[in-house]
PDB file of C-alpha atoms in Angstrom:
ATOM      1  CA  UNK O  18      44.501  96.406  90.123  1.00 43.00           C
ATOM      2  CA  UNK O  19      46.141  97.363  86.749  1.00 45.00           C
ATOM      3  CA  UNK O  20      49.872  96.136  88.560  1.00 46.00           C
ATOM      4  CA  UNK O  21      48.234  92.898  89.687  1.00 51.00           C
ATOM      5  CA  UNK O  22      46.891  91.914  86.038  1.00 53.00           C
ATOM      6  CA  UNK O  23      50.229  92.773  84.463  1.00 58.00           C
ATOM      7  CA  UNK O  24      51.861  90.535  86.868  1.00 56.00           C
ATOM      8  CA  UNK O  25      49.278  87.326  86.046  1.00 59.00           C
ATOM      9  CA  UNK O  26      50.064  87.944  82.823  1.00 57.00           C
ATOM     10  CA  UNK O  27      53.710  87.965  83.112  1.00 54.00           C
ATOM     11  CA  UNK O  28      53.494  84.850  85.425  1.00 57.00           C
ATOM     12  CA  UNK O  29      51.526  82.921  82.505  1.00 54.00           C
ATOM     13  CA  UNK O  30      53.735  84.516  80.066  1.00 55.00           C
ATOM     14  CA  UNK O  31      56.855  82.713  82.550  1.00 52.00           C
ATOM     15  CA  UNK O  32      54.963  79.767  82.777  1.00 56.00           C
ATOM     16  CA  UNK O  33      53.661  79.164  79.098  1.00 55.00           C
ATOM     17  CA  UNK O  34      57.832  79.589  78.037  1.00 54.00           C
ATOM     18  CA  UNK O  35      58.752  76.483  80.378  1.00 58.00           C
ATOM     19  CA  UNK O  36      55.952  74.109  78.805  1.00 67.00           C
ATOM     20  CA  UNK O  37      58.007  71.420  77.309  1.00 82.00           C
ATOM     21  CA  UNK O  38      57.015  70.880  73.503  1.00 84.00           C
ATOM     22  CA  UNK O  39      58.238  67.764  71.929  1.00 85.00           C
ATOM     23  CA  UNK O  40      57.645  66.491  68.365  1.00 86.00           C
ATOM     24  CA  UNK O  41      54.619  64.859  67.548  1.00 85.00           C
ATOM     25  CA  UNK O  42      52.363  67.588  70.050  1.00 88.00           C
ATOM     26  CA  UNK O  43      49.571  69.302  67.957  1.00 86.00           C
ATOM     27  CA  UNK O  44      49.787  72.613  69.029  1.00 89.00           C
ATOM     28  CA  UNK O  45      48.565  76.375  67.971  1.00 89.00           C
ATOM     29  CA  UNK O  46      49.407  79.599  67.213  1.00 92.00           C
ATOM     30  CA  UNK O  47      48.868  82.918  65.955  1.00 94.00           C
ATOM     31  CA  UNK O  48      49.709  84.799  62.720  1.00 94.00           C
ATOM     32  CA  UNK O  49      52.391  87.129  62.925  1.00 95.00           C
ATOM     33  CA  UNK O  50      53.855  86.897  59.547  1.00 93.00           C
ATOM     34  CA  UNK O  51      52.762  85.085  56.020  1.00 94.00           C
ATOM     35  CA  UNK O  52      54.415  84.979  52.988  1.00 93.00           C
ATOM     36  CA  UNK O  53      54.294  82.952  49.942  1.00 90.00           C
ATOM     37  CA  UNK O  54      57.376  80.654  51.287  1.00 91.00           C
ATOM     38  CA  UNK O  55      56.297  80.500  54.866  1.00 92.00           C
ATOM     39  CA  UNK O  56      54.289  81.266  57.609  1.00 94.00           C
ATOM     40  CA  UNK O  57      55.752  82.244  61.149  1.00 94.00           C
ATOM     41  CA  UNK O  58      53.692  81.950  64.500  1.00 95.00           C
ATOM     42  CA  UNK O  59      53.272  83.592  67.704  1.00 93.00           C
ATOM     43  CA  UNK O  60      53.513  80.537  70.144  1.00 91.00           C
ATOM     44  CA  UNK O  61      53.592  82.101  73.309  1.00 87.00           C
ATOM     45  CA  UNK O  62      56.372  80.596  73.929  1.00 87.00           C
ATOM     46  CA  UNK O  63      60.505  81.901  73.462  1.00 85.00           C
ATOM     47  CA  UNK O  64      60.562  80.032  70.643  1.00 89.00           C
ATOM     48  CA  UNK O  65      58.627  81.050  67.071  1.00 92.00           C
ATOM     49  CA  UNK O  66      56.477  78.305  65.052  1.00 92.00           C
ATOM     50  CA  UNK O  67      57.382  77.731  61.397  1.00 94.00           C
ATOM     51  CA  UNK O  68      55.143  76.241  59.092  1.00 93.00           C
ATOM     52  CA  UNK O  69      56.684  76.242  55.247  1.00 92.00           C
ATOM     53  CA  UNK O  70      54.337  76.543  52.151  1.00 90.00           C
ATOM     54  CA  UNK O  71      54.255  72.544  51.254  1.00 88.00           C
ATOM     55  CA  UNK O  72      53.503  71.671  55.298  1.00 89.00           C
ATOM     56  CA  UNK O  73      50.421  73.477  54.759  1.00 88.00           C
ATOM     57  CA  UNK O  74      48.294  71.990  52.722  1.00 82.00           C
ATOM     58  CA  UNK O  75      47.652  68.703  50.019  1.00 76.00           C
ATOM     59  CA  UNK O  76      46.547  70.500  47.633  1.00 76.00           C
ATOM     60  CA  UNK O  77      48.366  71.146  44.737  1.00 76.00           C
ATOM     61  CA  UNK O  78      47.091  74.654  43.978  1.00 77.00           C
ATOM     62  CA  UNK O  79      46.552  76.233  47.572  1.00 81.00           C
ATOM     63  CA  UNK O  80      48.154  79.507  47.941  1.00 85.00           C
ATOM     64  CA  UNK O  81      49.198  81.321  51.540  1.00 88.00           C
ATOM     65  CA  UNK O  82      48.937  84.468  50.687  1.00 89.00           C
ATOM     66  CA  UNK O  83      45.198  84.265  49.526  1.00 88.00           C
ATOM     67  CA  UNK O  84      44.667  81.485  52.387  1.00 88.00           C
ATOM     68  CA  UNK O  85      46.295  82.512  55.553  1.00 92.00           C
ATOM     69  CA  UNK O  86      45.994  85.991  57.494  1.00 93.00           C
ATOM     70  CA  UNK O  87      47.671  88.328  60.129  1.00 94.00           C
ATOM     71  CA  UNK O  88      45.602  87.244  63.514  1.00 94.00           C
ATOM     72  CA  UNK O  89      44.510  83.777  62.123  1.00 93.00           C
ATOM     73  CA  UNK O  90      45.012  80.782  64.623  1.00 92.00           C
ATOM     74  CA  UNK O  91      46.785  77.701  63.189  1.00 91.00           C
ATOM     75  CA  UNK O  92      46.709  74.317  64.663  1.00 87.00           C
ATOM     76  CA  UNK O  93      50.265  72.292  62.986  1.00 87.00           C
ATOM     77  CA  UNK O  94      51.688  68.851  64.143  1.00 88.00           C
ATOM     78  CA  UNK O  95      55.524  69.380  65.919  1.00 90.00           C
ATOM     79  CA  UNK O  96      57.880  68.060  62.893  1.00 90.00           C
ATOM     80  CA  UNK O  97      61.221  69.826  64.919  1.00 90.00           C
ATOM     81  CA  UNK O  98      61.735  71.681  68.340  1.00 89.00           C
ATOM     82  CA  UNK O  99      64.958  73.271  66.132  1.00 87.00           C
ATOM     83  CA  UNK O 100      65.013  73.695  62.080  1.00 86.00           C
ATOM     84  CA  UNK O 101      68.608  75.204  62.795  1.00 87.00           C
ATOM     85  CA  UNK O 102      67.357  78.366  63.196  1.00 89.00           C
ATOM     86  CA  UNK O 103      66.168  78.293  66.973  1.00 89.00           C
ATOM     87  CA  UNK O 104      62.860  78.226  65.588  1.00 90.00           C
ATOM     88  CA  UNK O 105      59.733  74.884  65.985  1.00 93.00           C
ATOM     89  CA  UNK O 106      58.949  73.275  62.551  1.00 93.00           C
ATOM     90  CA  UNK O 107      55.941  72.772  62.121  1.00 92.00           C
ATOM     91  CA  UNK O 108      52.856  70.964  59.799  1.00 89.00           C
ATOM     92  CA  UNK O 109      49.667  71.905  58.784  1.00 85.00           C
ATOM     93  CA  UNK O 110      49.609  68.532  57.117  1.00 81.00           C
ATOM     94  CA  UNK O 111      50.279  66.230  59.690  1.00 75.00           C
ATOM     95  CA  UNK O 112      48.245  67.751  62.465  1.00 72.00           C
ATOM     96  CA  UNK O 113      45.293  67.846  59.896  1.00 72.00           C
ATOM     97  CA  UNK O 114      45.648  64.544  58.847  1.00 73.00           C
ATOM     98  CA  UNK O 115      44.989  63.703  62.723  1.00 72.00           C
ATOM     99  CA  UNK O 116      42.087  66.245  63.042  1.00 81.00           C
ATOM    100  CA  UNK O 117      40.404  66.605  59.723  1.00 86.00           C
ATOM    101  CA  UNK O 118      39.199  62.978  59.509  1.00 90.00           C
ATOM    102  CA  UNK O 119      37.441  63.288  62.642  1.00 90.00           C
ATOM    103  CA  UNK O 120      36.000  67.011  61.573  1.00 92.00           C
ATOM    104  CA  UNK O 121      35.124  65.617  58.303  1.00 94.00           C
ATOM    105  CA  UNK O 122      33.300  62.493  59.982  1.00 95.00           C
ATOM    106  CA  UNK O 123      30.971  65.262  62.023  1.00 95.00           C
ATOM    107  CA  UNK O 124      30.401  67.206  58.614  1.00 96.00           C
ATOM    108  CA  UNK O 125      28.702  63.651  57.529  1.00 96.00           C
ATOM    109  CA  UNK O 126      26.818  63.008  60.546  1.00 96.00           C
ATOM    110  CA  UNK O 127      25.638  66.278  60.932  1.00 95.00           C
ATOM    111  CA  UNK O 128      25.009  66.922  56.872  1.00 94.00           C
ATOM    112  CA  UNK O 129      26.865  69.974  56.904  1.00 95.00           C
ATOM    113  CA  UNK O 130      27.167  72.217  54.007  1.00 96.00           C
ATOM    114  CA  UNK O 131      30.714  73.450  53.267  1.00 96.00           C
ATOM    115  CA  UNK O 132      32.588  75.331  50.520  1.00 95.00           C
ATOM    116  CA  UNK O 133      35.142  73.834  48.278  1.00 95.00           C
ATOM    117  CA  UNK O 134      36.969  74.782  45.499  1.00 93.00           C
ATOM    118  CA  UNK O 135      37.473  72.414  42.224  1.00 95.00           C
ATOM    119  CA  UNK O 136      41.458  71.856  41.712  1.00 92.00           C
ATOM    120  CA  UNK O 137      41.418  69.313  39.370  1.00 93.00           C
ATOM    121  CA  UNK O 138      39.897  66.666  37.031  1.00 94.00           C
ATOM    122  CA  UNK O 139      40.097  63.103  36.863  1.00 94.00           C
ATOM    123  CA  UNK O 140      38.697  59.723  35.443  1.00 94.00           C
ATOM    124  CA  UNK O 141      34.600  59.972  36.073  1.00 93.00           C
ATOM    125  CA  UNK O 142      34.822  63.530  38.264  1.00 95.00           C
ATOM    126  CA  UNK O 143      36.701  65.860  39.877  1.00 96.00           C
ATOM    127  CA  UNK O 144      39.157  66.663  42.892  1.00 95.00           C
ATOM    128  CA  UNK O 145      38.574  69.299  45.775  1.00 95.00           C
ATOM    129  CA  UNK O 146      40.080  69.665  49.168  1.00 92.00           C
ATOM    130  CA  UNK O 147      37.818  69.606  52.169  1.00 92.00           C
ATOM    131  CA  UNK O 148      39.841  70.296  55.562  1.00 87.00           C
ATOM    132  CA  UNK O 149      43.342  69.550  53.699  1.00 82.00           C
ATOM    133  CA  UNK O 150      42.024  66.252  52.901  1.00 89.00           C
ATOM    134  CA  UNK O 151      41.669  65.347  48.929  1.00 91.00           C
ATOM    135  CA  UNK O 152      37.970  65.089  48.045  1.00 95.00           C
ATOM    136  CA  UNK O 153      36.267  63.112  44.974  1.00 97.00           C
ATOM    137  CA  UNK O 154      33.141  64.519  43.538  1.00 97.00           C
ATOM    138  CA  UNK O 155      32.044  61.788  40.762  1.00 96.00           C
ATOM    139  CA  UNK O 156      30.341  63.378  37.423  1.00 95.00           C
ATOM    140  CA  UNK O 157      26.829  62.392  38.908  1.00 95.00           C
ATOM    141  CA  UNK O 158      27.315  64.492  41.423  1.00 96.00           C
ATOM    142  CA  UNK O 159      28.102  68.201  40.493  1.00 96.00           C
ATOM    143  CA  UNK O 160      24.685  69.063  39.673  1.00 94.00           C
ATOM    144  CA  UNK O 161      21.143  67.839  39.550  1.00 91.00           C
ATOM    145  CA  UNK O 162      21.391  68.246  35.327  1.00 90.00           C
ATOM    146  CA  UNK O 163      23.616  66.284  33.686  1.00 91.00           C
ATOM    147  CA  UNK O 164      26.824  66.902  33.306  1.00 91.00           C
ATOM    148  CA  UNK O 165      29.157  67.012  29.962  1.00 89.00           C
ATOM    149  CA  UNK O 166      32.051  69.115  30.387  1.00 94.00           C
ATOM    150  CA  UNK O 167      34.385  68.254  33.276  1.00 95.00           C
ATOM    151  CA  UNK O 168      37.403  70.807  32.657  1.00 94.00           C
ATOM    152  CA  UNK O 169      34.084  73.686  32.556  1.00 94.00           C
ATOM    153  CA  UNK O 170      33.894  72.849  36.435  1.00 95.00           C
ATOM    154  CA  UNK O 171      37.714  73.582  37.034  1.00 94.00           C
ATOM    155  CA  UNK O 172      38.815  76.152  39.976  1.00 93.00           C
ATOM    156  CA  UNK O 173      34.916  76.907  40.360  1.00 95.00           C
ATOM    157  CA  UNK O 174      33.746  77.122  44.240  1.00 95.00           C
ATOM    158  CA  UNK O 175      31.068  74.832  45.001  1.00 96.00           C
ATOM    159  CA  UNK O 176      28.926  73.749  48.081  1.00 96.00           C
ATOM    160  CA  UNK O 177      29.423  70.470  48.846  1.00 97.00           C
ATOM    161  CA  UNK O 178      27.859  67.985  51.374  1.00 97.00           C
ATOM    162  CA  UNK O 179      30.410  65.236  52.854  1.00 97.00           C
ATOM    163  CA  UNK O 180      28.909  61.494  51.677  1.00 97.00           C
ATOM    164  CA  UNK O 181      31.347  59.213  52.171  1.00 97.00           C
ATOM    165  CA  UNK O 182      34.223  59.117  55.289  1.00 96.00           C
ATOM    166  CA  UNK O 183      36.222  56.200  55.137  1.00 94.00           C
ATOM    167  CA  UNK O 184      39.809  57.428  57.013  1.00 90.00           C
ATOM    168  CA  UNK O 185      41.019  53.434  56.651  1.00 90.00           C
ATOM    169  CA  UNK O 186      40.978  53.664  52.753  1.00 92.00           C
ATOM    170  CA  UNK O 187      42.163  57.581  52.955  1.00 90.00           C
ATOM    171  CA  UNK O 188      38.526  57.949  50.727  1.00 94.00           C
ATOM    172  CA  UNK O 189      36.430  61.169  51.145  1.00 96.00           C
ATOM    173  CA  UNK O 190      33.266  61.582  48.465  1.00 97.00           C
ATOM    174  CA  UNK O 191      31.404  64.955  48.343  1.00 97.00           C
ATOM    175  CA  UNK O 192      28.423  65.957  46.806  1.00 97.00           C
ATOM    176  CA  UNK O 193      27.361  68.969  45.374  1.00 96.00           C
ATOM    177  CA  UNK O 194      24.329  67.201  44.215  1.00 96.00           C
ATOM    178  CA  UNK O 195      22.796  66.815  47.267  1.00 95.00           C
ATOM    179  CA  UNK O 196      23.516  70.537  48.270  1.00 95.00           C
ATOM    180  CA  UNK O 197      21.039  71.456  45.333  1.00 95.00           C
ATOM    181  CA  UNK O 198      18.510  69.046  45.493  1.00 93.00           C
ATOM    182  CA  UNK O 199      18.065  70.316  49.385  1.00 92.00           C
ATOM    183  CA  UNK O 200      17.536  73.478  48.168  1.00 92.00           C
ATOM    184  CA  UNK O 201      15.221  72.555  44.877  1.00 91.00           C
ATOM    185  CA  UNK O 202      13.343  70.562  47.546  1.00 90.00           C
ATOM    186  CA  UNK O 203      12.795  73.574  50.089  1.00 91.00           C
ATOM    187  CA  UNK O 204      11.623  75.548  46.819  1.00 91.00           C
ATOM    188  CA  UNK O 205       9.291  73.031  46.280  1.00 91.00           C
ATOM    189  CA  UNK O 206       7.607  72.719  49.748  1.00 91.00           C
ATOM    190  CA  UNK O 207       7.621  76.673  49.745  1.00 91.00           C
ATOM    191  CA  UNK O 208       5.481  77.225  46.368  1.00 92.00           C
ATOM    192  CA  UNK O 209       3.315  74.353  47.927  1.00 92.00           C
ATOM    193  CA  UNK O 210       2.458  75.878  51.078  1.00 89.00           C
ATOM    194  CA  UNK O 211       1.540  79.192  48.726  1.00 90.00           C
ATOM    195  CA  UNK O 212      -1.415  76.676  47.146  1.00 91.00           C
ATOM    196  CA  UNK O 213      -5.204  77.171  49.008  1.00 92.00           C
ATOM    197  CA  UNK O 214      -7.092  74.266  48.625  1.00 93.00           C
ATOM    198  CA  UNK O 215     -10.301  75.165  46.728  1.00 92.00           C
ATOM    199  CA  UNK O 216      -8.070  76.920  44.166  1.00 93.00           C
ATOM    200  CA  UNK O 217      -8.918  75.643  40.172  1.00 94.00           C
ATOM    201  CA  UNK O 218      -5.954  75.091  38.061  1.00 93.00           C
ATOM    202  CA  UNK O 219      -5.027  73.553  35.068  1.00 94.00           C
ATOM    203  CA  UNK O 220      -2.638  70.919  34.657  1.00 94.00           C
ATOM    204  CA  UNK O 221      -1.624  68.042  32.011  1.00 95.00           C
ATOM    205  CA  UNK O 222      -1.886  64.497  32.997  1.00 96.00           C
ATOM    206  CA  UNK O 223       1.909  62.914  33.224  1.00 96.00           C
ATOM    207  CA  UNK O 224       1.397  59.775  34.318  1.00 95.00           C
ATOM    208  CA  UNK O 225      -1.551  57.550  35.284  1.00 95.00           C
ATOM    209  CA  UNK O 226      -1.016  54.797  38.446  1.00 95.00           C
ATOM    210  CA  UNK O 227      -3.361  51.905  39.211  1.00 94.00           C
ATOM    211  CA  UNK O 228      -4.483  53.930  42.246  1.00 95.00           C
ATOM    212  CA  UNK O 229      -4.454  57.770  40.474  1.00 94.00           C
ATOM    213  CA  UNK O 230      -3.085  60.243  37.952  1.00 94.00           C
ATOM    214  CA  UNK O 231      -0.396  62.177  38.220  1.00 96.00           C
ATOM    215  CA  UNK O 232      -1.116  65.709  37.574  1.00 96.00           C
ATOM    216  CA  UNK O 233       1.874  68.756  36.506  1.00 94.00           C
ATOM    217  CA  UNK O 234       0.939  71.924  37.740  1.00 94.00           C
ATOM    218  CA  UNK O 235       2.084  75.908  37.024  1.00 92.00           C
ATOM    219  CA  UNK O 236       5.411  76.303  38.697  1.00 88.00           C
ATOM    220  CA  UNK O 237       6.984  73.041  38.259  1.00 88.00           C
ATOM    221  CA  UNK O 238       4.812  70.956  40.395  1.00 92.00           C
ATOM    222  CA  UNK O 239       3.023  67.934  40.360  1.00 93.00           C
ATOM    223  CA  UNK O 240      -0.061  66.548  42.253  1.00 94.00           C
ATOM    224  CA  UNK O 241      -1.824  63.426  42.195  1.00 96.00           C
ATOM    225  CA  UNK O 242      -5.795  62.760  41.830  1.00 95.00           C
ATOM    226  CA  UNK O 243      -7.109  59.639  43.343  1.00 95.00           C
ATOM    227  CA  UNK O 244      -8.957  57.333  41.152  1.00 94.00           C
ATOM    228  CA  UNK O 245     -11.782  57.967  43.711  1.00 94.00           C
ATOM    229  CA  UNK O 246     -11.264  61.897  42.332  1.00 95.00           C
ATOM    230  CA  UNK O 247     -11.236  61.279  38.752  1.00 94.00           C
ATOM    231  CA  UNK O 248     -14.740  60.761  37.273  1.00 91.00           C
ATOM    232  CA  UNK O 249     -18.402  60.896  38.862  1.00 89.00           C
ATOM    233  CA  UNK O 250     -18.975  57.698  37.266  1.00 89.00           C
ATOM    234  CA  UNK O 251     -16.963  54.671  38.848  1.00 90.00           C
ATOM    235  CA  UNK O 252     -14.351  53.610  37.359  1.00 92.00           C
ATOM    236  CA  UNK O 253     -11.444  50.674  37.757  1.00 92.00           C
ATOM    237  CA  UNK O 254      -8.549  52.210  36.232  1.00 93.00           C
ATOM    238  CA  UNK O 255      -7.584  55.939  35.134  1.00 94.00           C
ATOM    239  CA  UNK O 256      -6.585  54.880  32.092  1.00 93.00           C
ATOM    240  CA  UNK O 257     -10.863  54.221  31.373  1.00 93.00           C
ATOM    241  CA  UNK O 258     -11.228  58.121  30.674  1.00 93.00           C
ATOM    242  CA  UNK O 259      -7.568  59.443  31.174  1.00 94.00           C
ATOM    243  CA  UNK O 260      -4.694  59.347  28.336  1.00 94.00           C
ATOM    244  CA  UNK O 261      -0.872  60.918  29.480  1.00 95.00           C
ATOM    245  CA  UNK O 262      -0.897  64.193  27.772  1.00 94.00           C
ATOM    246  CA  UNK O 263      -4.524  64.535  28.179  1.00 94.00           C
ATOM    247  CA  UNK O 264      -5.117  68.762  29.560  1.00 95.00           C
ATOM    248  CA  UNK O 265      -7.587  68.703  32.852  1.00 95.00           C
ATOM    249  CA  UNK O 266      -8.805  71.355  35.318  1.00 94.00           C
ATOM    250  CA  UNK O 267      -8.150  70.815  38.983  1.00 95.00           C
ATOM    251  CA  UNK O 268      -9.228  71.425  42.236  1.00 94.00           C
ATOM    252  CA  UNK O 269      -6.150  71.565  45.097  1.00 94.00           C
ATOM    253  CA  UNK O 270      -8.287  69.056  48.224  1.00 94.00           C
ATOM    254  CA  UNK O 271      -5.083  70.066  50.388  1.00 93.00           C
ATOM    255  CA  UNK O 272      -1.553  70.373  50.798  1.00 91.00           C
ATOM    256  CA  UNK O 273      -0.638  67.656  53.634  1.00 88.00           C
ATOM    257  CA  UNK O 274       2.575  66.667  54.108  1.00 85.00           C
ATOM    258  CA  UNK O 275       4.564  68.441  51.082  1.00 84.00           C
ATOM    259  CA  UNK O 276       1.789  66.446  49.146  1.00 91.00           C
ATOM    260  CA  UNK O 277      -0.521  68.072  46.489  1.00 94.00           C
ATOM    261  CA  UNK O 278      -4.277  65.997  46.611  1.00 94.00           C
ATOM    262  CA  UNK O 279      -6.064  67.066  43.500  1.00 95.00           C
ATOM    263  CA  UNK O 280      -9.504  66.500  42.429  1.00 94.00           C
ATOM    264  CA  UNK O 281     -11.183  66.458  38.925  1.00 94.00           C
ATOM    265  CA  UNK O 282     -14.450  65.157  39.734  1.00 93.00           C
ATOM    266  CA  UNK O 283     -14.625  68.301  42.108  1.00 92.00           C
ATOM    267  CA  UNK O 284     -14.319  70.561  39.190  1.00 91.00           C
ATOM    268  CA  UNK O 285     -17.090  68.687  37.289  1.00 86.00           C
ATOM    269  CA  UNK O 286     -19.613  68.544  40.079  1.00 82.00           C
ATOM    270  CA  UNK O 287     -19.171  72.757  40.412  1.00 75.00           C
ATOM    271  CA  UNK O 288     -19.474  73.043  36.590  1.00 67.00           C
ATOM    272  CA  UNK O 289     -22.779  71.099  36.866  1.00 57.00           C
ATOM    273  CA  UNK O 290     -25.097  73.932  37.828  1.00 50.00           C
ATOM    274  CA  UNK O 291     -23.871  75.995  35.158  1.00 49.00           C
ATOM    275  CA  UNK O 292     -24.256  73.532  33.125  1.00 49.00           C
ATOM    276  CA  UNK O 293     -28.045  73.207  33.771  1.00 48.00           C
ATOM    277  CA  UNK O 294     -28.336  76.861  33.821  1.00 45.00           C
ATOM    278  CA  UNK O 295     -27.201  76.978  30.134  1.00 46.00           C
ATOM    279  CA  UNK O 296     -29.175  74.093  29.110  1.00 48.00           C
ATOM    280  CA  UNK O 297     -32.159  75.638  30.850  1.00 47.00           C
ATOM    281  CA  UNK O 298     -31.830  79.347  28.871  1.00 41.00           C
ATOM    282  CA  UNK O 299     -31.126  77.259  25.695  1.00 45.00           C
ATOM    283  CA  UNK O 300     -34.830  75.459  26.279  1.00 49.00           C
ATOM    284  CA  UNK O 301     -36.317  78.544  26.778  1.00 41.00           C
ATOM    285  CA  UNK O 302     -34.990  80.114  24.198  1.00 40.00           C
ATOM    286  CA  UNK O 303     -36.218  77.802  21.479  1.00 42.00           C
ATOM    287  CA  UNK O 304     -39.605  78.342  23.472  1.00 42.00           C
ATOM    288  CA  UNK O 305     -39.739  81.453  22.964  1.00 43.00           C
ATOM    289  CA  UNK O 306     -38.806  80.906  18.708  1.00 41.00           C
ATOM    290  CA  UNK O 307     -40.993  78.465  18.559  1.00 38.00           C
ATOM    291  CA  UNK O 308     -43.871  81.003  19.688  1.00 40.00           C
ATOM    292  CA  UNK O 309     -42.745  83.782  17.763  1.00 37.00           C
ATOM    293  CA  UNK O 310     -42.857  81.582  14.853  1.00 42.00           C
ATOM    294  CA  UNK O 311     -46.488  80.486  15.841  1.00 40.00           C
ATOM    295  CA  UNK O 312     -47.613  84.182  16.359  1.00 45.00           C
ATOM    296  CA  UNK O 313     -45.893  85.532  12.964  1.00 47.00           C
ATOM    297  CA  UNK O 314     -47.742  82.343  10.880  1.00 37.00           C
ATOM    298  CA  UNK O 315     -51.153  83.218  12.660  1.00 41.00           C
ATOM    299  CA  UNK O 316     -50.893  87.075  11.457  1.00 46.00           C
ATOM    300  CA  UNK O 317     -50.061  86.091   7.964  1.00 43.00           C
ATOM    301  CA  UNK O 318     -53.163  83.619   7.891  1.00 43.00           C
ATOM    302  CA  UNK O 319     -54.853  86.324   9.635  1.00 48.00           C
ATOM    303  CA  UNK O 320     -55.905  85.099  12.519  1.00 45.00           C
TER     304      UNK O 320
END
């Protein structure tokens, strides 16, 4: 069994080494040597790949030895079947500028997340490669808070969501904007679906709306009460009993749809029988004085 397999895998071995290459083929390979000039590559076929430091990659500041490893698999464009040395040139370059738009295009379609690193600055943003292909991320998008310092965001890694593919116009936009605001978002729903309805809080009106009030809550979020929800009395517009600034207890109604309901006349209408229940003690109370003072002014007459 053992003799068989070793002869199938001589005969692909004798097979693979009459392929005919020819320039322009995208083929691959495997790692066998990297240095900082050069990488070499296991073809499987009697002739070694060559890819040189500058035929791997656009950017500027990308560095083999840190990039490429011993057993990695490299796809690179056929620039020579010979460089003089018996050996196939090849480039990363090239073969990604055939690929990487069309990788890059599923990255958008599919909203993929994806690491880059910062290389450079320019007018309005800043330059990263995604896939060997050079990258703008404008000033507005770095971060949800604004952004001041450009050269700060130099050679820092950042995830980055593709937002613009346009391979005719060699333009690529990414976003590392939209990677946070994702996440801020998914906070967001999370501490919401923490919140029971029935639960009292207090918030601080932020806005007010012809058809509600905006409410901010603990943790950073925000609710809205219905103008239906803000007073016992009826009312036409917020603004009749509500100011922005104005501090209000809450009742959560529910949590449908990532939304927050909230409900101030709730809050009022449980407050009522306590309400009663203090005015009621207060009456009797002065009752009571009142009769004490009655008693004590009919012993002093003496009767």
């Amino acid at each position: 069994m053992e003799k068989m397999e070793s002869m199938e895998d001589y005969s692909m071995e004798l097979e693979a080494s009459f392929r005919k290459i020819g320039e322009g083929d995208i083929i691959s390979g495997t790692v066998i040597s990297v240095n900082e000039e050069e990488v070499i590559l296991d073809l499987n076929y009697y002739a070694q790949g060559i890819i040189k430091a500058e035929d791997m990659s656009n950017d500027p500041k990308y560095n083999l030895l840190d990039e490429v490893k011993l057993g990695d698999t490299i796809e690179g464009t056929v620039v020579s079947t010979d460089d003089g040395a018996g050996n196939i040139r090849l480039s990363c370059k090239e073969a990604k500028d055939v690929l990487s738009w069309d990788i890059l295009k599923r990255y958008l379609e599919e909203e993929t997340e994806i690491d880059v690193k910062v290389s450079e600055t320019v007018n309005g943003g800043v330059i990263a490669y995604a896939e060997g292909i050079r990258g703008f991320i404008p000033a507005s998008h770095l971060s949800l808070s604004y952004v001041e310092d450009l050269d700060a965001w130099v050679n820092k890694q950042l995830k980055v969501k593709v937002i613009t593919v346009d391979e005719s116009k060699k333009k690529l936009v990414l976003s590392a904007k939209a990677v946070e605001k994702k996440k801020a978002e998914a906070e967001i729903q999370h501490k919401i679906s923490m919140l029971a309805p029935g639960t009292v809080l207090k918030g601080k009106v932020e806005s007010l709306m012809p058809y509600g009030a905006f409410v901010s809550l603990p943790e950073n979020l925000s609710g809205l009460v219905h103008i239906s929800q803000i007073s016992q009395k009826r009312i036409k517009k917020p603004s009749e009993v509500l100011s922005v600034g104005d501090e209000v207890k809450v009742k959560i109604l529910n949590t449908n749809d990532g939304k927050i309901s909230l409900s101030i006349k709730a809050v009022e209408e449980d407050s009522k029988p306590d309400e009663m229940e203090e005015k009621e003690a207060a009456e009797y109370s002065s009752r009571e004085q009142v009769g004490t003072s009655l008693g004590d002014l009919f012993k002093k007459l003496g009767l």
